Amino acid sequence: MTLENKLGIIDSVELAKIEEKISKKRAIELFESGYLNNLKPGTFKSLAEIHKYLFESIYDFAGEIRTVNIAKGNFRFAPVMYLRAAIENIEKMPQSTYDEIIEKYVEMNVAHPFREGNGRSIRIWLDLILKKELDRVVDWSSVDKEDYLSAMERSPVKDIEIKYILKQALTEKINDREIYMKGIDHSYYYEGYFTFKTSDL
Ligand SMILES: Nc1ncnc2c1ncn2[C@@H]1O[C@H](COP(=O)(O)OP(=O)(O)O)[C@@H](O)[C@H]1O
Ligand SMILES: [Mg+2]
């Protein structure tokens, strides 16, 4: 099963490879152009802009709220029916302390607003908030992938692990492009091809 895409690719491995390449190029542009710095940290609009920027040449749904229910592992993300309301509530969540910021990040991950590419765009969105509020970002290269994923799986129930893991990895190097890019590096965070539509499970 391959996600419908603008490139007409029908093989999911091929799509995954091309998607990685294109979205990484776009992520660099997003950083270098200064576009990222013009976004308002913590808003849904900023997240949608990031997602759109990364994926607009690949997917029609880039920057758009999903219209299908999706799941990963045993976890079902916010149902489409409640998604807009969830997003509005998340936007209103405070973000002045480290704990508040991670709580907001966890909730945005639970919402999983897009059909694909949530992990990457929400990590960039998180760094944007941390940068503005705390003058820090996450050095994703010092975050173990397995630890991160299990903490994210656990986060809807208990956020103590993800808070601990990301706190260890905070860095003052907020304008380092390599550190920024590690957050979307597949060798660190890519755990499979696509998030499943729940109707296909
Ligand atoms: N079982 C789970 N429960 C909650 N969050 C999860 C789970 N598995 C993965 N995640 C989060 O979802 C992200 C993957 O979502 P996805 O939309 O596929 O984004 P991407 O394509 O950018 O990796 C992971 O990076 C992780 O943050
Ligand atoms: Mg994915």
mmCIF file of C-alpha atoms and ligand atoms in Angstrom:
data_model
loop_
_atom_site.group_PDB
_atom_site.id
_atom_site.type_symbol
_atom_site.label_atom_id
_atom_site.label_comp_id
_atom_site.label_asym_id
_atom_site.label_seq_id
_atom_site.Cartn_x
_atom_site.Cartn_y
_atom_site.Cartn_z
ATOM 1 C CA MET A 1 0.000 0.000 0.000
ATOM 2 C CA THR A 2 1.579 3.247 -1.106
ATOM 3 C CA LEU A 3 0.334 6.672 -0.124
ATOM 4 C CA GLU A 4 -1.044 8.603 -3.033
ATOM 5 C CA ASN A 5 1.571 11.121 -4.074
ATOM 6 C CA LYS A 6 2.175 13.849 -6.627
ATOM 7 C CA LEU A 7 5.169 12.019 -8.066
ATOM 8 C CA GLY A 8 3.101 9.104 -9.331
ATOM 9 C CA ILE A 9 5.252 6.629 -7.398
ATOM 10 C CA ILE A 10 3.555 3.309 -6.691
ATOM 11 C CA ASP A 11 6.372 1.499 -4.882
ATOM 12 C CA SER A 12 6.422 2.386 -1.189
ATOM 13 C CA VAL A 13 10.173 1.828 -0.740
ATOM 14 C CA GLU A 14 10.916 4.096 -3.672
ATOM 15 C CA LEU A 15 8.507 6.697 -2.323
ATOM 16 C CA ALA A 16 10.132 6.540 1.111
ATOM 17 C CA LYS A 17 13.573 7.172 -0.398
ATOM 18 C CA ILE A 18 12.510 10.051 -2.614
ATOM 19 C CA GLU A 19 10.377 11.529 0.137
ATOM 20 C CA GLU A 20 13.368 11.515 2.471
ATOM 21 C CA LYS A 21 15.592 13.214 -0.069
ATOM 22 C CA ILE A 22 13.106 15.919 -1.055
ATOM 23 C CA SER A 23 11.924 16.698 2.467
ATOM 24 C CA LYS A 24 15.516 16.997 3.706
ATOM 25 C CA LYS A 25 16.355 19.432 0.924
ATOM 26 C CA ARG A 26 13.289 21.429 1.836
ATOM 27 C CA ALA A 27 14.213 21.332 5.522
ATOM 28 C CA ILE A 28 17.573 22.901 4.701
ATOM 29 C CA GLU A 29 15.845 25.618 2.662
ATOM 30 C CA LEU A 30 13.401 26.193 5.488
ATOM 31 C CA PHE A 31 16.347 26.806 7.804
ATOM 32 C CA GLU A 32 18.584 28.799 5.448
ATOM 33 C CA SER A 33 15.864 31.057 4.051
ATOM 34 C CA GLY A 34 15.006 32.379 7.492
ATOM 35 C CA TYR A 35 11.383 31.351 6.840
ATOM 36 C CA LEU A 36 11.403 29.290 10.025
ATOM 37 C CA ASN A 37 12.294 32.321 12.134
ATOM 38 C CA ASN A 38 9.218 34.175 10.887
ATOM 39 C CA LEU A 39 6.804 31.562 12.236
ATOM 40 C CA LYS A 40 5.008 32.070 15.522
ATOM 41 C CA PRO A 41 6.171 29.321 17.896
ATOM 42 C CA GLY A 42 3.456 27.138 19.426
ATOM 43 C CA THR A 43 0.697 27.944 16.953
ATOM 44 C CA PHE A 44 -0.883 25.327 14.722
ATOM 45 C CA LYS A 45 -0.344 27.622 11.765
ATOM 46 C CA SER A 46 3.409 27.423 12.280
ATOM 47 C CA LEU A 47 3.236 23.620 12.322
ATOM 48 C CA ALA A 48 1.080 23.553 9.196
ATOM 49 C CA GLU A 49 3.560 25.880 7.435
ATOM 50 C CA ILE A 50 6.457 23.612 8.368
ATOM 51 C CA HIS A 51 4.606 20.530 7.126
ATOM 52 C CA LYS A 52 3.585 22.278 3.928
ATOM 53 C CA TYR A 53 7.110 23.476 3.267
ATOM 54 C CA LEU A 54 8.605 20.000 3.698
ATOM 55 C CA PHE A 55 6.046 17.995 1.763
ATOM 56 C CA GLU A 56 4.226 20.231 -0.734
ATOM 57 C CA SER A 57 5.934 18.818 -3.795
ATOM 58 C CA ILE A 58 5.139 15.249 -2.686
ATOM 59 C CA TYR A 59 1.661 15.155 -1.161
ATOM 60 C CA ASP A 60 -1.588 17.016 -1.835
ATOM 61 C CA PHE A 61 -2.268 16.935 1.897
ATOM 62 C CA ALA A 62 0.846 18.943 2.820
ATOM 63 C CA GLY A 63 -0.116 21.471 5.494
ATOM 64 C CA GLU A 64 -3.686 20.141 5.591
ATOM 65 C CA ILE A 65 -5.436 18.497 8.533
ATOM 66 C CA ARG A 66 -6.007 14.790 7.847
ATOM 67 C CA THR A 67 -9.411 13.392 6.936
ATOM 68 C CA VAL A 68 -8.808 9.760 7.956
ATOM 69 C CA ASN A 69 -8.228 8.134 11.321
ATOM 70 C CA ILE A 70 -4.710 6.802 11.817
ATOM 71 C CA ALA A 71 -2.783 4.614 14.257
ATOM 72 C CA LYS A 72 0.730 3.463 15.081
ATOM 73 C CA GLY A 73 1.384 0.306 17.043
ATOM 74 C CA ASN A 74 -1.640 -0.021 19.295
ATOM 75 C CA PHE A 75 -2.153 3.685 19.565
ATOM 76 C CA ARG A 76 -4.919 5.507 17.744
ATOM 77 C CA PHE A 77 -4.249 9.191 17.273
ATOM 78 C CA ALA A 78 -7.001 11.793 17.769
ATOM 79 C CA PRO A 79 -10.137 10.862 15.832
ATOM 80 C CA VAL A 80 -10.805 13.107 12.834
ATOM 81 C CA MET A 81 -14.115 14.083 14.417
ATOM 82 C CA TYR A 82 -12.372 15.783 17.351
ATOM 83 C CA LEU A 83 -9.172 16.834 15.640
ATOM 84 C CA ARG A 84 -9.915 20.519 15.055
ATOM 85 C CA ALA A 85 -11.143 21.008 18.611
ATOM 86 C CA ALA A 86 -8.069 19.175 19.918
ATOM 87 C CA ILE A 87 -5.740 21.398 17.888
ATOM 88 C CA GLU A 88 -7.445 24.574 19.143
ATOM 89 C CA ASN A 89 -7.018 23.408 22.726
ATOM 90 C CA ILE A 90 -3.379 22.474 22.200
ATOM 91 C CA GLU A 91 -2.634 25.906 20.748
ATOM 92 C CA LYS A 92 -3.914 27.451 23.967
ATOM 93 C CA MET A 93 -1.640 25.330 26.163
ATOM 94 C CA PRO A 94 1.028 27.349 28.008
ATOM 95 C CA GLN A 95 4.651 27.108 26.885
ATOM 96 C CA SER A 96 6.751 29.101 29.299
ATOM 97 C CA THR A 97 8.508 26.279 31.153
ATOM 98 C CA TYR A 98 10.311 23.181 29.904
ATOM 99 C CA ASP A 99 7.619 20.885 31.317
ATOM 100 C CA GLU A 100 4.821 22.893 29.731
ATOM 101 C CA ILE A 101 6.556 22.809 26.362
ATOM 102 C CA ILE A 102 7.003 19.034 26.421
ATOM 103 C CA GLU A 103 3.398 18.567 27.537
ATOM 104 C CA LYS A 104 2.322 20.621 24.549
ATOM 105 C CA TYR A 105 4.588 18.599 22.258
ATOM 106 C CA VAL A 106 3.124 15.327 23.573
ATOM 107 C CA GLU A 107 -0.412 16.562 22.952
ATOM 108 C CA MET A 108 0.406 17.664 19.428
ATOM 109 C CA ASN A 109 1.838 14.210 18.781
ATOM 110 C CA VAL A 110 -1.352 12.633 20.155
ATOM 111 C CA ALA A 111 -3.302 14.822 17.730
ATOM 112 C CA HIS A 112 -1.048 13.772 14.782
ATOM 113 C CA PRO A 113 -2.704 16.410 12.562
ATOM 114 C CA PHE A 114 -1.377 15.168 9.215
ATOM 115 C CA ARG A 115 -1.732 11.986 7.196
ATOM 116 C CA GLU A 116 2.072 11.471 7.215
ATOM 117 C CA GLY A 117 5.173 13.355 8.304
ATOM 118 C CA ASN A 118 3.965 14.258 11.795
ATOM 119 C CA GLY A 119 7.117 13.109 13.609
ATOM 120 C CA ARG A 120 9.431 15.270 11.549
ATOM 121 C CA SER A 121 7.306 18.393 11.402
ATOM 122 C CA ILE A 122 6.352 18.295 15.098
ATOM 123 C CA ARG A 123 10.030 17.909 16.143
ATOM 124 C CA ILE A 124 10.909 21.040 14.151
ATOM 125 C CA TRP A 125 7.887 22.777 15.724
ATOM 126 C CA LEU A 126 9.075 21.714 19.187
ATOM 127 C CA ASP A 127 12.563 23.111 18.592
ATOM 128 C CA LEU A 128 11.028 26.393 17.490
ATOM 129 C CA ILE A 129 9.184 26.712 20.817
ATOM 130 C CA LEU A 130 12.216 25.687 22.885
ATOM 131 C CA LYS A 131 14.344 28.181 20.990
ATOM 132 C CA LYS A 132 11.990 31.081 21.591
ATOM 133 C CA GLU A 133 11.070 30.335 25.190
ATOM 134 C CA LEU A 134 14.256 28.821 26.632
ATOM 135 C CA ASP A 135 17.043 29.660 24.184
ATOM 136 C CA ARG A 136 17.659 25.950 23.787
ATOM 137 C CA VAL A 137 16.946 23.267 21.199
ATOM 138 C CA VAL A 138 17.180 19.486 21.331
ATOM 139 C CA ASP A 139 20.440 17.990 20.087
ATOM 140 C CA TRP A 140 18.694 15.061 18.425
ATOM 141 C CA SER A 141 22.017 13.364 17.714
ATOM 142 C CA SER A 142 22.389 12.709 21.422
ATOM 143 C CA VAL A 143 18.926 11.168 21.719
ATOM 144 C CA ASP A 144 18.862 7.387 21.349
ATOM 145 C CA LYS A 145 16.266 6.396 18.755
ATOM 146 C CA GLU A 146 14.935 3.375 20.619
ATOM 147 C CA ASP A 147 14.646 5.323 23.855
ATOM 148 C CA TYR A 148 12.919 8.161 22.056
ATOM 149 C CA LEU A 149 10.377 5.946 20.337
ATOM 150 C CA SER A 150 9.511 3.978 23.438
ATOM 151 C CA ALA A 151 9.147 7.219 25.395
ATOM 152 C CA MET A 152 6.867 8.595 22.665
ATOM 153 C CA GLU A 153 4.775 5.419 22.716
ATOM 154 C CA ARG A 154 4.486 5.800 26.444
ATOM 155 C CA SER A 155 3.896 9.579 26.383
ATOM 156 C CA PRO A 156 0.089 9.621 26.038
ATOM 157 C CA VAL A 157 -0.078 7.754 29.362
ATOM 158 C CA LYS A 158 3.004 9.117 31.136
ATOM 159 C CA ASP A 159 5.295 11.876 29.895
ATOM 160 C CA ILE A 160 8.056 11.514 32.492
ATOM 161 C CA GLU A 161 10.334 9.503 30.206
ATOM 162 C CA ILE A 162 10.155 11.824 27.216
ATOM 163 C CA LYS A 163 10.669 14.807 29.522
ATOM 164 C CA TYR A 164 13.761 13.166 30.971
ATOM 165 C CA ILE A 165 15.242 12.078 27.639
ATOM 166 C CA LEU A 166 14.842 15.423 25.889
ATOM 167 C CA LYS A 167 16.061 17.407 28.891
ATOM 168 C CA GLN A 168 19.393 15.558 28.777
ATOM 169 C CA ALA A 169 19.721 16.539 25.149
ATOM 170 C CA LEU A 170 19.054 20.288 25.398
ATOM 171 C CA THR A 171 21.764 22.421 23.878
ATOM 172 C CA GLU A 172 22.554 26.135 23.600
ATOM 173 C CA LYS A 173 23.635 25.691 19.989
ATOM 174 C CA ILE A 174 20.335 27.000 18.700
ATOM 175 C CA ASN A 175 21.547 28.092 15.277
ATOM 176 C CA ASP A 176 23.471 24.976 14.264
ATOM 177 C CA ARG A 177 22.106 23.524 11.019
ATOM 178 C CA GLU A 178 23.513 20.048 11.593
ATOM 179 C CA ILE A 179 21.840 19.774 14.972
ATOM 180 C CA TYR A 180 18.558 20.969 13.487
ATOM 181 C CA MET A 181 18.749 18.427 10.652
ATOM 182 C CA LYS A 182 19.329 15.497 13.028
ATOM 183 C CA GLY A 183 15.739 15.893 14.201
ATOM 184 C CA ILE A 184 14.443 14.713 10.863
ATOM 185 C CA ASP A 185 17.190 12.230 10.040
ATOM 186 C CA HIS A 186 15.656 8.918 9.050
ATOM 187 C CA SER A 187 18.557 6.939 10.382
ATOM 188 C CA TYR A 188 17.537 8.278 13.772
ATOM 189 C CA TYR A 189 13.782 8.398 13.655
ATOM 190 C CA TYR A 190 12.328 6.567 10.720
ATOM 191 C CA GLU A 191 10.542 3.604 12.125
ATOM 192 C CA GLY A 192 8.703 2.248 9.113
ATOM 193 C CA TYR A 193 7.082 3.565 6.036
ATOM 194 C CA PHE A 194 3.692 4.943 6.830
ATOM 195 C CA THR A 195 1.274 5.482 9.622
ATOM 196 C CA PHE A 196 -1.654 3.130 9.028
ATOM 197 C CA LYS A 197 -5.121 4.295 8.269
ATOM 198 C CA THR A 198 -7.211 2.655 10.987
ATOM 199 C CA SER A 199 -9.692 1.394 8.431
ATOM 200 C CA ASP A 200 -6.808 -0.621 6.889
ATOM 201 C CA LEU A 201 -5.669 -2.230 10.121
HETATM 202 N N1 LIG B 1 2.853 4.225 19.263
HETATM 203 C C1 LIG B 1 3.049 5.536 19.231
HETATM 204 N N2 LIG B 1 2.364 6.351 20.060
HETATM 205 C C2 LIG B 1 2.540 7.683 20.033
HETATM 206 N N3 LIG B 1 3.405 8.308 19.196
HETATM 207 C C3 LIG B 1 4.119 7.566 18.348
HETATM 208 C C4 LIG B 1 3.988 6.143 18.312
HETATM 209 N N4 LIG B 1 4.825 5.658 17.377
HETATM 210 C C5 LIG B 1 5.445 6.722 16.845
HETATM 211 N N5 LIG B 1 5.052 7.882 17.412
HETATM 212 C C6 LIG B 1 5.453 9.241 17.065
HETATM 213 O O1 LIG B 1 4.995 9.461 15.729
HETATM 214 C C7 LIG B 1 6.070 9.839 14.872
HETATM 215 C C8 LIG B 1 5.870 9.251 13.500
HETATM 216 O O2 LIG B 1 4.736 9.834 12.878
HETATM 217 P P1 LIG B 1 4.672 9.997 11.296
HETATM 218 O O3 LIG B 1 3.420 10.728 10.944
HETATM 219 O O4 LIG B 1 4.956 8.708 10.605
HETATM 220 O O5 LIG B 1 5.885 10.995 11.043
HETATM 221 P P2 LIG B 1 7.190 10.830 10.123
HETATM 222 O O6 LIG B 1 6.694 10.295 8.796
HETATM 223 O O7 LIG B 1 7.745 12.200 10.055
HETATM 224 O O8 LIG B 1 8.095 9.867 10.840
HETATM 225 C C9 LIG B 1 7.323 9.308 15.586
HETATM 226 O O9 LIG B 1 8.457 10.081 15.263
HETATM 227 C C10 LIG B 1 6.952 9.466 17.060
HETATM 228 O O10 LIG B 1 7.210 10.775 17.509
HETATM 229 MG MG MG B 2 5.926 8.322 8.745
#
